[in-house]
Coordinates of C-alpha atoms in Angstrom, one line a residue:
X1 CA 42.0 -82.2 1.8
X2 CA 44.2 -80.1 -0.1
X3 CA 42.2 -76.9 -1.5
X4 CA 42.6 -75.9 -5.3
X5 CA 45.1 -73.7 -6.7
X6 CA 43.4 -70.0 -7.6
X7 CA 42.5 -69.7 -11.0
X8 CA 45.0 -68.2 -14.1
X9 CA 44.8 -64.6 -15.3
X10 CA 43.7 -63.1 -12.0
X11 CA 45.7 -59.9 -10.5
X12 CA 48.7 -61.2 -8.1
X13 CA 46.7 -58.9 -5.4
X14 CA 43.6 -60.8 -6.3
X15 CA 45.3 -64.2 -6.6
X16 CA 46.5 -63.8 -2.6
X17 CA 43.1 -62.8 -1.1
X18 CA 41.8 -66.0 -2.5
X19 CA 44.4 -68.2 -1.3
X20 CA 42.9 -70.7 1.7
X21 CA 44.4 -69.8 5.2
X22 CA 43.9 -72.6 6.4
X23 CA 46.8 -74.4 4.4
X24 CA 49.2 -72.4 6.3
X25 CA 49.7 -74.3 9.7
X26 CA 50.9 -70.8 11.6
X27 CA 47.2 -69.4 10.4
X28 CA 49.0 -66.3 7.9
X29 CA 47.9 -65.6 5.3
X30 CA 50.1 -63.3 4.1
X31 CA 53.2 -64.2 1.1
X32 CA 53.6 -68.3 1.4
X33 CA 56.5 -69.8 2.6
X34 CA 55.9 -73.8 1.6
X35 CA 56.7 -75.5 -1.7
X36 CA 54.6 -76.1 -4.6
X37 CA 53.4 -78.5 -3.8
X38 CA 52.3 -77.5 -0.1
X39 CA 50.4 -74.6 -1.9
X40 CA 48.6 -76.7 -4.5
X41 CA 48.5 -80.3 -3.6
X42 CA 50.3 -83.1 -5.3
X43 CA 51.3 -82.8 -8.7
X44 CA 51.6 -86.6 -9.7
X45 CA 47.9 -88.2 -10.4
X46 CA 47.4 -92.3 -10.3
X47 CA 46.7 -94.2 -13.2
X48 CA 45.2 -97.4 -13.4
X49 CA 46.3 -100.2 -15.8
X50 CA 45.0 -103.3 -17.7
X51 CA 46.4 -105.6 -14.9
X52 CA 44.3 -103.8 -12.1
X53 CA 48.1 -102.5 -11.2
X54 CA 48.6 -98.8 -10.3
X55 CA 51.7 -96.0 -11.5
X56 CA 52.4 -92.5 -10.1
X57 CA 52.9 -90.4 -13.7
X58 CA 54.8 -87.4 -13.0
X59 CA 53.8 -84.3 -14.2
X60 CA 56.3 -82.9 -16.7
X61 CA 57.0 -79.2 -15.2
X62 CA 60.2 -77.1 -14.8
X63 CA 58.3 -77.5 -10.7
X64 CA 59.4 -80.9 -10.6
X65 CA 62.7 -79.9 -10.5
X66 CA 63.2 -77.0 -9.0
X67 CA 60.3 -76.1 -6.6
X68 CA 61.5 -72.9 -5.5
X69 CA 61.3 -71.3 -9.6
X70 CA 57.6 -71.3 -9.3
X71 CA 56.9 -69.0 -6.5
X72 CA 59.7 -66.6 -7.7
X73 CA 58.0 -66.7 -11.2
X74 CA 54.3 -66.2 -10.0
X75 CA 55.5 -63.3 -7.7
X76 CA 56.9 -61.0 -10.5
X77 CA 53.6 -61.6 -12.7
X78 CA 51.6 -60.6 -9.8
X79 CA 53.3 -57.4 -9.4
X80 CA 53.4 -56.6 -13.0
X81 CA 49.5 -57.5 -12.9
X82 CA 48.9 -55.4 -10.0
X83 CA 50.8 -52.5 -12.0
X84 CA 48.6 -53.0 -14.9
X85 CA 44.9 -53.4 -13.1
X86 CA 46.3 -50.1 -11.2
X87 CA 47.0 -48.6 -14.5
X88 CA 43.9 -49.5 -15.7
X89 CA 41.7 -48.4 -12.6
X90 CA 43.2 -45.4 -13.3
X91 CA 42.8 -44.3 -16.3
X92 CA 39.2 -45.4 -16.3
X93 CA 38.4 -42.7 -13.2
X94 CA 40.3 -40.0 -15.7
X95 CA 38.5 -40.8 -18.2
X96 CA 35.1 -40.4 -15.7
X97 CA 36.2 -37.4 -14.5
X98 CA 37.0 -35.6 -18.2
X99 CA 33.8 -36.9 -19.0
X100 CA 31.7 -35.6 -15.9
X101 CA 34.1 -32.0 -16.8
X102 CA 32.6 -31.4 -20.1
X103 CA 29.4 -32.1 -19.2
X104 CA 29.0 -29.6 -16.9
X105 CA 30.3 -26.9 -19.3
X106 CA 33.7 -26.9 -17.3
X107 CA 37.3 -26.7 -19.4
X108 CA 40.2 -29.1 -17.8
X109 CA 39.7 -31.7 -20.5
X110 CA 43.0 -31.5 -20.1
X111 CA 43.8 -31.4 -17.2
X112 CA 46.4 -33.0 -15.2
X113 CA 46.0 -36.6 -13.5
X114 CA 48.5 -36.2 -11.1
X115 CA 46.7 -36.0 -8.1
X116 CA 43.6 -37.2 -8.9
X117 CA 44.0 -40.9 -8.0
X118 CA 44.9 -42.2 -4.9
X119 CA 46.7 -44.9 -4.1
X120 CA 44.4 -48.1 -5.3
X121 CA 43.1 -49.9 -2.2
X122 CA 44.2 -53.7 -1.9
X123 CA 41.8 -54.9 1.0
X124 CA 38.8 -54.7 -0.7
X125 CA 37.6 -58.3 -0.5
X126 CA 34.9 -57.3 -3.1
X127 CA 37.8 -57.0 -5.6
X128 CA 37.6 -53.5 -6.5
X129 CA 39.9 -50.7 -6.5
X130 CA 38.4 -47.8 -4.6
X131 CA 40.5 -44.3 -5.3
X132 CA 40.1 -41.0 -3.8
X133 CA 39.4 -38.5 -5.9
X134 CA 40.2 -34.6 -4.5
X135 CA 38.4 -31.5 -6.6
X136 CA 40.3 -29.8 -8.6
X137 CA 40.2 -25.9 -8.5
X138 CA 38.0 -25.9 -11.4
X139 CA 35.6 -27.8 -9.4
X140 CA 36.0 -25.2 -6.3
X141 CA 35.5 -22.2 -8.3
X142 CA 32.6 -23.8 -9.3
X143 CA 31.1 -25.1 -6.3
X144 CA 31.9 -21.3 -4.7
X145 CA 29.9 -19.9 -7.8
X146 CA 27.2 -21.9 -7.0
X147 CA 26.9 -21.5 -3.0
X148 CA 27.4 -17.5 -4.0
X149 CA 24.6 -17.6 -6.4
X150 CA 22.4 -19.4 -3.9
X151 CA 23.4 -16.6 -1.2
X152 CA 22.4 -13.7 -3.6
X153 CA 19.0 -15.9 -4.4
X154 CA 18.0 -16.1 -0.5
X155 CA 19.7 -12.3 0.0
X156 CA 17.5 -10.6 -2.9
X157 CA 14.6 -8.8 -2.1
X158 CA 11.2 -10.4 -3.2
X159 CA 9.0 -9.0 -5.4
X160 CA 7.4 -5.9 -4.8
X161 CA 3.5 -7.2 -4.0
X162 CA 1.3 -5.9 -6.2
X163 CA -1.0 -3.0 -4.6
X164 CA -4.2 -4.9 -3.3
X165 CA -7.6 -2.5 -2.0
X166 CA -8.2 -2.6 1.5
X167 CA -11.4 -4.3 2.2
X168 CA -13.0 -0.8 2.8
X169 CA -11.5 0.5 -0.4
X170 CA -12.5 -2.7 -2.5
X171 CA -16.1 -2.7 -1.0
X172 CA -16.3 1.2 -1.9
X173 CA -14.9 0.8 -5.3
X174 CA -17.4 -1.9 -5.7
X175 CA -20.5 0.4 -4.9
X176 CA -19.4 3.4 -6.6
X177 CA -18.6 1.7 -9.9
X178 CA -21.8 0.0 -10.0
X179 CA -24.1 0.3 -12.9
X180 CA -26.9 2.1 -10.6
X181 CA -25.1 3.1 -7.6
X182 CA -27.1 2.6 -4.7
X183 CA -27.4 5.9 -2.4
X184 CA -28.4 4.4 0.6
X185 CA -25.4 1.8 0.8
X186 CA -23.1 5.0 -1.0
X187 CA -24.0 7.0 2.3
X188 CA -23.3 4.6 5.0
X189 CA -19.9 3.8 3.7
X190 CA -19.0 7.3 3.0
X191 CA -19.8 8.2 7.0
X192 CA -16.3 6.9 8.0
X193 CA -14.4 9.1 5.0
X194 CA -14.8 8.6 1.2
X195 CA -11.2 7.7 -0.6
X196 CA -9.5 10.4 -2.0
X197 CA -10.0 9.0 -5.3
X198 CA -13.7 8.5 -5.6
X199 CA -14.4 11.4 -3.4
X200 CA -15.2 13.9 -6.7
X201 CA -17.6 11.8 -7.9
X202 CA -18.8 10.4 -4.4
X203 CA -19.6 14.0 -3.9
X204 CA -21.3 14.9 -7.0
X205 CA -23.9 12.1 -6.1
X206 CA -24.8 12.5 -2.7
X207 CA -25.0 16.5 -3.5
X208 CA -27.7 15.6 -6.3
X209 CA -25.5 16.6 -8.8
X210 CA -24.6 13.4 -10.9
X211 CA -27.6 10.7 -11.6
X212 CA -27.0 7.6 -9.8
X213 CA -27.6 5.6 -13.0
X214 CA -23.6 5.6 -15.0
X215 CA -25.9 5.4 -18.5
X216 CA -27.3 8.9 -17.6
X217 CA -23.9 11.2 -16.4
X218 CA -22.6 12.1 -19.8
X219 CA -25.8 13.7 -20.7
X220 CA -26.4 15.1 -17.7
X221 CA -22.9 16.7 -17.4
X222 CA -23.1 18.1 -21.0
X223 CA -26.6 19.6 -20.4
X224 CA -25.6 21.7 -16.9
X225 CA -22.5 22.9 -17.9
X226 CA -23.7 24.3 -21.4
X227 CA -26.4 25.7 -18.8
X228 CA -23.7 27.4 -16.8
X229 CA -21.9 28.9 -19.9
X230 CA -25.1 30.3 -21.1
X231 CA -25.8 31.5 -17.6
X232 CA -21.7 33.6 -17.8
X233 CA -23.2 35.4 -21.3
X234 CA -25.8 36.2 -19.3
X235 CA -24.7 37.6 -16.2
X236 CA -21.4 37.9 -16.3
X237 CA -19.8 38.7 -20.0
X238 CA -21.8 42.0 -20.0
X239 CA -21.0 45.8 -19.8
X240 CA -20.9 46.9 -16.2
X241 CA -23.9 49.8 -17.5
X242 CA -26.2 46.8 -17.9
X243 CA -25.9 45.7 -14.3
X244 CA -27.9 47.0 -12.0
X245 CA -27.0 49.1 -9.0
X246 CA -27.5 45.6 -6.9
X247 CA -25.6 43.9 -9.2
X248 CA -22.7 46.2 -9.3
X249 CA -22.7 46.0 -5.7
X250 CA -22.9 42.5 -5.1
X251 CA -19.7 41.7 -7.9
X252 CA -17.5 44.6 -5.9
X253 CA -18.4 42.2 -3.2
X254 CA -17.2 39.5 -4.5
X255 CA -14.3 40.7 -5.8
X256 CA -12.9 42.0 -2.7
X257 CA -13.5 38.7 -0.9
X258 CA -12.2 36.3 -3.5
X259 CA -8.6 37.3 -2.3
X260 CA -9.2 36.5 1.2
X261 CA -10.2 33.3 0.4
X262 CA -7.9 30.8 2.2
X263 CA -5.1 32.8 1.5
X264 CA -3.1 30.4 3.3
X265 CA -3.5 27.8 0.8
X266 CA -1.2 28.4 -2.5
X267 CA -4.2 26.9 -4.5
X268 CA -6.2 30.1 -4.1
X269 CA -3.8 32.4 -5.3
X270 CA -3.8 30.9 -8.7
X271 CA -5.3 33.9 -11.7
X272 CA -7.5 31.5 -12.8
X273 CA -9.0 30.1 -9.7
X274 CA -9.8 33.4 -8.7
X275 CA -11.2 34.6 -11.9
X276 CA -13.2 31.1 -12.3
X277 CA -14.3 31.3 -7.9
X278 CA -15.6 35.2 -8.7
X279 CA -17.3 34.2 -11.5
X280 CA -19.6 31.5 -10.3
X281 CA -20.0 33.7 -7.0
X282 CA -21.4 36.4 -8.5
X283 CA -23.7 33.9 -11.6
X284 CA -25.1 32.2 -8.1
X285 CA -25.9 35.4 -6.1
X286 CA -27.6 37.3 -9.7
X287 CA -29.7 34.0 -9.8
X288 CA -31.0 33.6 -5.7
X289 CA -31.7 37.3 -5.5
X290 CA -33.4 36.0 -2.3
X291 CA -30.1 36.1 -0.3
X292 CA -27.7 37.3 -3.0
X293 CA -24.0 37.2 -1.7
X294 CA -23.3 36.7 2.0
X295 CA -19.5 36.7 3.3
X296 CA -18.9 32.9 4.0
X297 CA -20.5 31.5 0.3
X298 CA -16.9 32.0 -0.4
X299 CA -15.9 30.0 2.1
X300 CA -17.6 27.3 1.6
X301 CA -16.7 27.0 -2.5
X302 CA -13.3 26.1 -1.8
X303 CA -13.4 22.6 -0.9
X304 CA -15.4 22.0 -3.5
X305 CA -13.2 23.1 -6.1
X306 CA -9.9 21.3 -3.9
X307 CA -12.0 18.3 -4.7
X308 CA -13.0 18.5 -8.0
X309 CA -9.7 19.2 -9.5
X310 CA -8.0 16.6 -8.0
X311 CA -9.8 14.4 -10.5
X312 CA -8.2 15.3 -13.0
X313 CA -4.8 14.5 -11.9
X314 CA -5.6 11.8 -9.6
X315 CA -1.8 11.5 -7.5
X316 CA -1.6 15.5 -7.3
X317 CA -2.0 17.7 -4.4
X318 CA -4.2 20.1 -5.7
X319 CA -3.6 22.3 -2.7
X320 CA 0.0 22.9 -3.3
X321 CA -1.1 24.6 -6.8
X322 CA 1.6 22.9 -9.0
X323 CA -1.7 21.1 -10.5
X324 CA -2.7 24.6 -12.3
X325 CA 0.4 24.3 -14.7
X326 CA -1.1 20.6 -16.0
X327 CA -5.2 21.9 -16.1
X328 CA -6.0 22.7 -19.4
X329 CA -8.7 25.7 -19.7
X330 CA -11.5 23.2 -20.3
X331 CA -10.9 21.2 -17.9
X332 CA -10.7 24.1 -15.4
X333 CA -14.3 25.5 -16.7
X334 CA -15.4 22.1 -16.0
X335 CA -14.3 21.8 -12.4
X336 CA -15.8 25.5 -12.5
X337 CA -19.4 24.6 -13.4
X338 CA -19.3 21.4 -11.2
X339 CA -18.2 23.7 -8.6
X340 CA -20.9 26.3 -9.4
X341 CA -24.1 23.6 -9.5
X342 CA -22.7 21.3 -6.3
X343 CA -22.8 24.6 -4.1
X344 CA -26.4 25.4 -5.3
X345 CA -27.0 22.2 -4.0
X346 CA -25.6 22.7 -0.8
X347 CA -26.5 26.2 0.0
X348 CA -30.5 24.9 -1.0
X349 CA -30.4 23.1 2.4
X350 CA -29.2 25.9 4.1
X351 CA -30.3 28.3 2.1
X352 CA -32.0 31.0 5.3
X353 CA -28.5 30.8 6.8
X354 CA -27.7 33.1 4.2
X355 CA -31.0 35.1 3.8
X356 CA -32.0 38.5 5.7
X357 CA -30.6 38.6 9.7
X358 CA -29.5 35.2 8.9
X359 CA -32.4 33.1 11.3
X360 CA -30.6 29.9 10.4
X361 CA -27.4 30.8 12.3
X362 CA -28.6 32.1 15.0
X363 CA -30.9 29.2 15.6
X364 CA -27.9 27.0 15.4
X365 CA -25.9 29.1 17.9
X366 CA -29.1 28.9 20.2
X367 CA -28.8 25.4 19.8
X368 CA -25.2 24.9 20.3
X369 CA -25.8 26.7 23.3
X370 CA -28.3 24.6 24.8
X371 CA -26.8 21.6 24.4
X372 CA -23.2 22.6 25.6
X373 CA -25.1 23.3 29.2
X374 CA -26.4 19.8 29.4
X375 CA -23.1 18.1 28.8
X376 CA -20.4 20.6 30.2
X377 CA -22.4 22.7 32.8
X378 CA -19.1 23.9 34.2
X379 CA -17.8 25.1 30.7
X380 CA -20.8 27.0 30.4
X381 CA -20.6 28.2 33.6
X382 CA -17.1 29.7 33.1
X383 CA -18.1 31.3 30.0
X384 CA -21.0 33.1 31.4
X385 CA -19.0 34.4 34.2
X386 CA -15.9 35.6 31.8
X387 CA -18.1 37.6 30.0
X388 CA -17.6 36.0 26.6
X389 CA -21.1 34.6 24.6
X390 CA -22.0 32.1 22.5
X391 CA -22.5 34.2 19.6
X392 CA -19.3 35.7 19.3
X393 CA -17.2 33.0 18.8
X394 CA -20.3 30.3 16.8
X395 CA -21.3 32.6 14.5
X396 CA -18.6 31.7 12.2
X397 CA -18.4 28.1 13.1
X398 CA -22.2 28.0 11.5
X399 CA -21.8 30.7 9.0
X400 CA -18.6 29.2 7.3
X401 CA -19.0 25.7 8.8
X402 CA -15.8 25.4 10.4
X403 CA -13.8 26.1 7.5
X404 CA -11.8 29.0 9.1
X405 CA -11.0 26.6 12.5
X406 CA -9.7 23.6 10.2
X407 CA -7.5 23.5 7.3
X408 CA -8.7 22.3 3.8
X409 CA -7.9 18.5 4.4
X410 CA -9.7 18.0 7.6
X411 CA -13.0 20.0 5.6
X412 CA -13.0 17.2 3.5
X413 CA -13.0 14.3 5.7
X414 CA -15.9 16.5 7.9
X415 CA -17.8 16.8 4.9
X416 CA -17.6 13.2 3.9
X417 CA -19.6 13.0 6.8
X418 CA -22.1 15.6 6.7
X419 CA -22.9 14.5 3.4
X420 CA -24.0 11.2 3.9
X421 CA -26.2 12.5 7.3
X422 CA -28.1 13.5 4.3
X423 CA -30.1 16.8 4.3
X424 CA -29.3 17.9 8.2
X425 CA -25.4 17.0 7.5
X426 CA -24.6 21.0 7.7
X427 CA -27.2 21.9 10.0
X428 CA -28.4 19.5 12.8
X429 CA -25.4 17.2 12.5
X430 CA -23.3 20.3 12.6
X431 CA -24.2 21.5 15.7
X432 CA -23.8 18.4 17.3
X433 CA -19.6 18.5 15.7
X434 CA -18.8 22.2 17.4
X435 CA -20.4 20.6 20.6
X436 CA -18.0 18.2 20.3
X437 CA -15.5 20.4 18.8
X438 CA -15.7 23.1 22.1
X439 CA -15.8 20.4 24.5
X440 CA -12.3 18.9 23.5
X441 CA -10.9 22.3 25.0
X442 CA -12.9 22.6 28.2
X443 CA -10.1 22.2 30.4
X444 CA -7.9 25.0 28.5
X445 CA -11.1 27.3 28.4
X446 CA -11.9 27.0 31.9
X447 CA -8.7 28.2 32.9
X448 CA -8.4 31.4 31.2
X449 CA -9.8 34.1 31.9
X450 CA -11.8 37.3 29.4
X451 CA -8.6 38.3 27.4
X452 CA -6.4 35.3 26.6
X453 CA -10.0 33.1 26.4
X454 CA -11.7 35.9 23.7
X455 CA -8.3 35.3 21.5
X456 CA -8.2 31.6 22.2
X457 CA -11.6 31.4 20.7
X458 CA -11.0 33.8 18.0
X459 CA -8.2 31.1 16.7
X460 CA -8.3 27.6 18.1
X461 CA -5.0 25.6 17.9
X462 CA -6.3 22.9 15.3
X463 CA -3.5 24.3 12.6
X464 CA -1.6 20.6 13.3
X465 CA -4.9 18.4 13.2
X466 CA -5.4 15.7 10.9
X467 CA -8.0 12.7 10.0
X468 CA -7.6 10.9 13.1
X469 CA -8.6 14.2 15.4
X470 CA -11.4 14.9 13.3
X471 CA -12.7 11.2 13.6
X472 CA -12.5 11.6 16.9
X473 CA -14.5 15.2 17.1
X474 CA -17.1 13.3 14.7
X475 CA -17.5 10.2 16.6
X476 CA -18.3 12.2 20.2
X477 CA -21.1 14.2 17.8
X478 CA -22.3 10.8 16.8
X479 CA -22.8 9.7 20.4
X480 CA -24.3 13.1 21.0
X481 CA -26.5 13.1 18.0
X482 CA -27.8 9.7 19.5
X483 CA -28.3 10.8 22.8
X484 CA -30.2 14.1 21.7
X485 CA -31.5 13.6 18.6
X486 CA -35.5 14.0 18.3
X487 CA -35.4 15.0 22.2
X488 CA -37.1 18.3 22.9
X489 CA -35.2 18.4 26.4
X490 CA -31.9 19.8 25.5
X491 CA -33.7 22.8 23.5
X492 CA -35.0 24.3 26.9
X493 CA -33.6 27.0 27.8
X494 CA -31.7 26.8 31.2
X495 CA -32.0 30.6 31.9
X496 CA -35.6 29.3 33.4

């Protein structure tokens, strides 16, 4: 059965995929090579007339004649067909790719089309023309922008994180800011070190000196500081012929120590700290006549005032003195009568260390002895045999509290400590830190001998100690103040 010719108005590519392979008897289906009518069947139909007789009608067709016009005929409209559908497929992907250009904000509108289009694809049995479009160097400037951009996205640094409290800091913050700030729970976190930043006011609570209710510190800062001003007209901003002979002595006293004060530290060589650390020296001993001035009060002022001026200028090393050029003299008479009523506090609890032959010290020497020989016999041993006692190396380590064996920073992390063991913090909980303190050294110590082991004692090497040797000093006084505590047995003497 002959197959029907391909439609009209097809592409001459399109028109030869759809011709049947099967008419050709070799199987190719490439260009024909048979007549007309061998492509498309007969062209003559069969009539039927009246008289049931039948006639071949010819068709009329310049075929009929000459059947080898047709195939030359077809041939050049199917390759000027095939010109125009590549035309057209053509210009449709420019007009895509212009289209896709100014959409992205690119130029080359304009652009030439030479190159763009490949050659159109003729085995596509779908019909299509399928053309291979290359980038252009507008399209590879932008796709290197891009990948560049994405580079200098995953390169760049985050974010800096936004500073967030340790749990210890957050938990402290949290208790010290508190409407009613509860002592108890203020002391147990203050054992392991106070921060820096609450550490003035930290202080002026567990010292007495600040109300634990928030509603009640304005008014009682504003009452004890007028109180200390009325207490410098009183005692201080007077003619030297009112004073008494007592008097006179005691502020000569004074005023030749205040210069010795941690001379090391530029803090203390400021005019005004010295003026301000004399002044509330001498208002304290006129008013606790009882023990008046005793070498080491001095001592033990300094911290205090370290402290209490750093809370004024929160990120500033107060020790360095550069903070004195930013303290305005209000502020400084401030951190003067805070200073003056927190060591009243202070020296209350210790108050006959201070007082005629000084019986608190020397019971805390006694004691320091005592224990040292239950924990270290051998140390004591070797000091007892060198010649060199107790007393003349402790007396200052309970007189001045360590302050001349540690610098300024590692005072303040001790007395973070001694203030929350409450009212024995500077005496009973002391004595238990130089145990610990002289046992770190036994080894050294029991290898010298009278001379190098008087001046080893005289200055201990603690000048490079920090927060973490002092932690560990307090944490072996802990263990001993456990061990000992309450126990009558380490206050026998050993002598018997």
């Amino acid at each position: 059965m002959a197959s029907s010719p391909p439609p009209k108005g097809l592409p001459g590519f399109l028109r030869r995929s759809l011709r049947n392979p099967y008419d050709d008897p070799s199987g190719d289906s490439g260009m024909p090579t048979s007549t007309a009518d061998e492509r498309y069947g007969p062209t003559s139909t069969v009539a039927a007339g009246a008289d049931g007789t039948t006639a071949d009608t010819a068709s009329v067709s310049d075929a009929e004649t000459d059947t080898s016009a047709g195939p030359v005929v077809d041939e050049e409209e199917d390759l000027k067909r095939e010109e125009e559908a590549v035309e057209a497929a053509t210009n449709r992907v420019n007009r895509k790719f212009r289209f896709g250009l100014s959409l992205g904000g690119g130029g080359g509108g304009s652009a030439s089309n030479d190159g763009l289009i490949g050659e159109a694809s003729e085995g596509d049995d779908d019909g299509k023309n399928s053309a291979s479009v290359p980038k252009t160097d507008v399209q590879l400037q932008q796709s290197h922008s891009n990948e560049e951009q994405k580079d200098e996205e995953i390169n760049k640094s985050p974010p800096p994180l936004e500073h967030k409290l340790s749990y210890k800091d957050a938990t402290f913050e949290k208790t010290i800011n508190a409407p009613v700030v509860m002592v108890g729970e203020l002391r147990k976190l203050s054992w392991n070190g106070i921060p820096p930043k609450h550490r003035p006011q930290a202080w002026k609570i567990l010292l007495g000196y600040l109300p634990a209710n928030a509603s009640r510190r304005e008014h009682a800062l504003d009452r004890k500081r007028s109180e200390y001003r009325d207490a410098i007209a009183q005692h201080y901003d007077i003619d030297d012929d009112t004073r008494t002979m007592q008097e006179q002595e005691t502020l000569r006293q004074v005023l030749v120590d205040v210069p010795r004060t941690a001379p090391d530290v530029v803090l203390f060589r400021d005019d005004r700290i010295r003026k301000a650390l004399g002044r509330l020296l001498y208002i304290w001993a006129c008013r606790h006549p009882a023990s008046s001035y005793v070498q080491g009060i001095n001592d033990l002022a300094t911290p205090l005032i370290s402290v209490f001026l750093s809370e004024y200028k929160e990120d500033a090393d107060a020790l360095d003195g550069k903070i004195m050029d930013d303290i305005s003299d209000d502020e400084m008479f401030e951190v003067e009568a805070d200073t003056y009523w927190c060591l009243t506090n202070l020296l209350a609890g210790i108050q006959d260390h201070y007082t005629n032959d000084q019986p608190g010290v020397q019971r805390m020497v006694m004691r320091l002895e005592e224990l040292v020989a239950r924990i270290d016999a051998d140390l004591t041993q070797h000091l007892r045999e060198t010649g060199i006692e107790f007393f003349q190396f402790s007396f200052k380590w309970m007189n001045c509290l360590l302050l001349r064996e540690f610098n300024l920073p590692c005072i303040m992390r001790l007395w973070d400590t001694y203030l929350s063991e409450g009212d024995g913090g500077f005496e009973d909980f002391h004595v238990y830190v130089c145990a610990a303190f002289l046992c770190q050294f036994s080894g050294e110590i029991r290898s010298m001998q009278f001379d190098d082991l008087f001046g080893f004692m005289q200055n201990m090497p603690t000048g490079d100690w920090g927060d973490s040797e002092v932690e560990i000093v307090l944490s072996q006084a802990f263990v001993l103040s456990t061990l000992f505590d309450g126990s009558d047995a380490h206050l026998v003497s050993q002598s018997g």
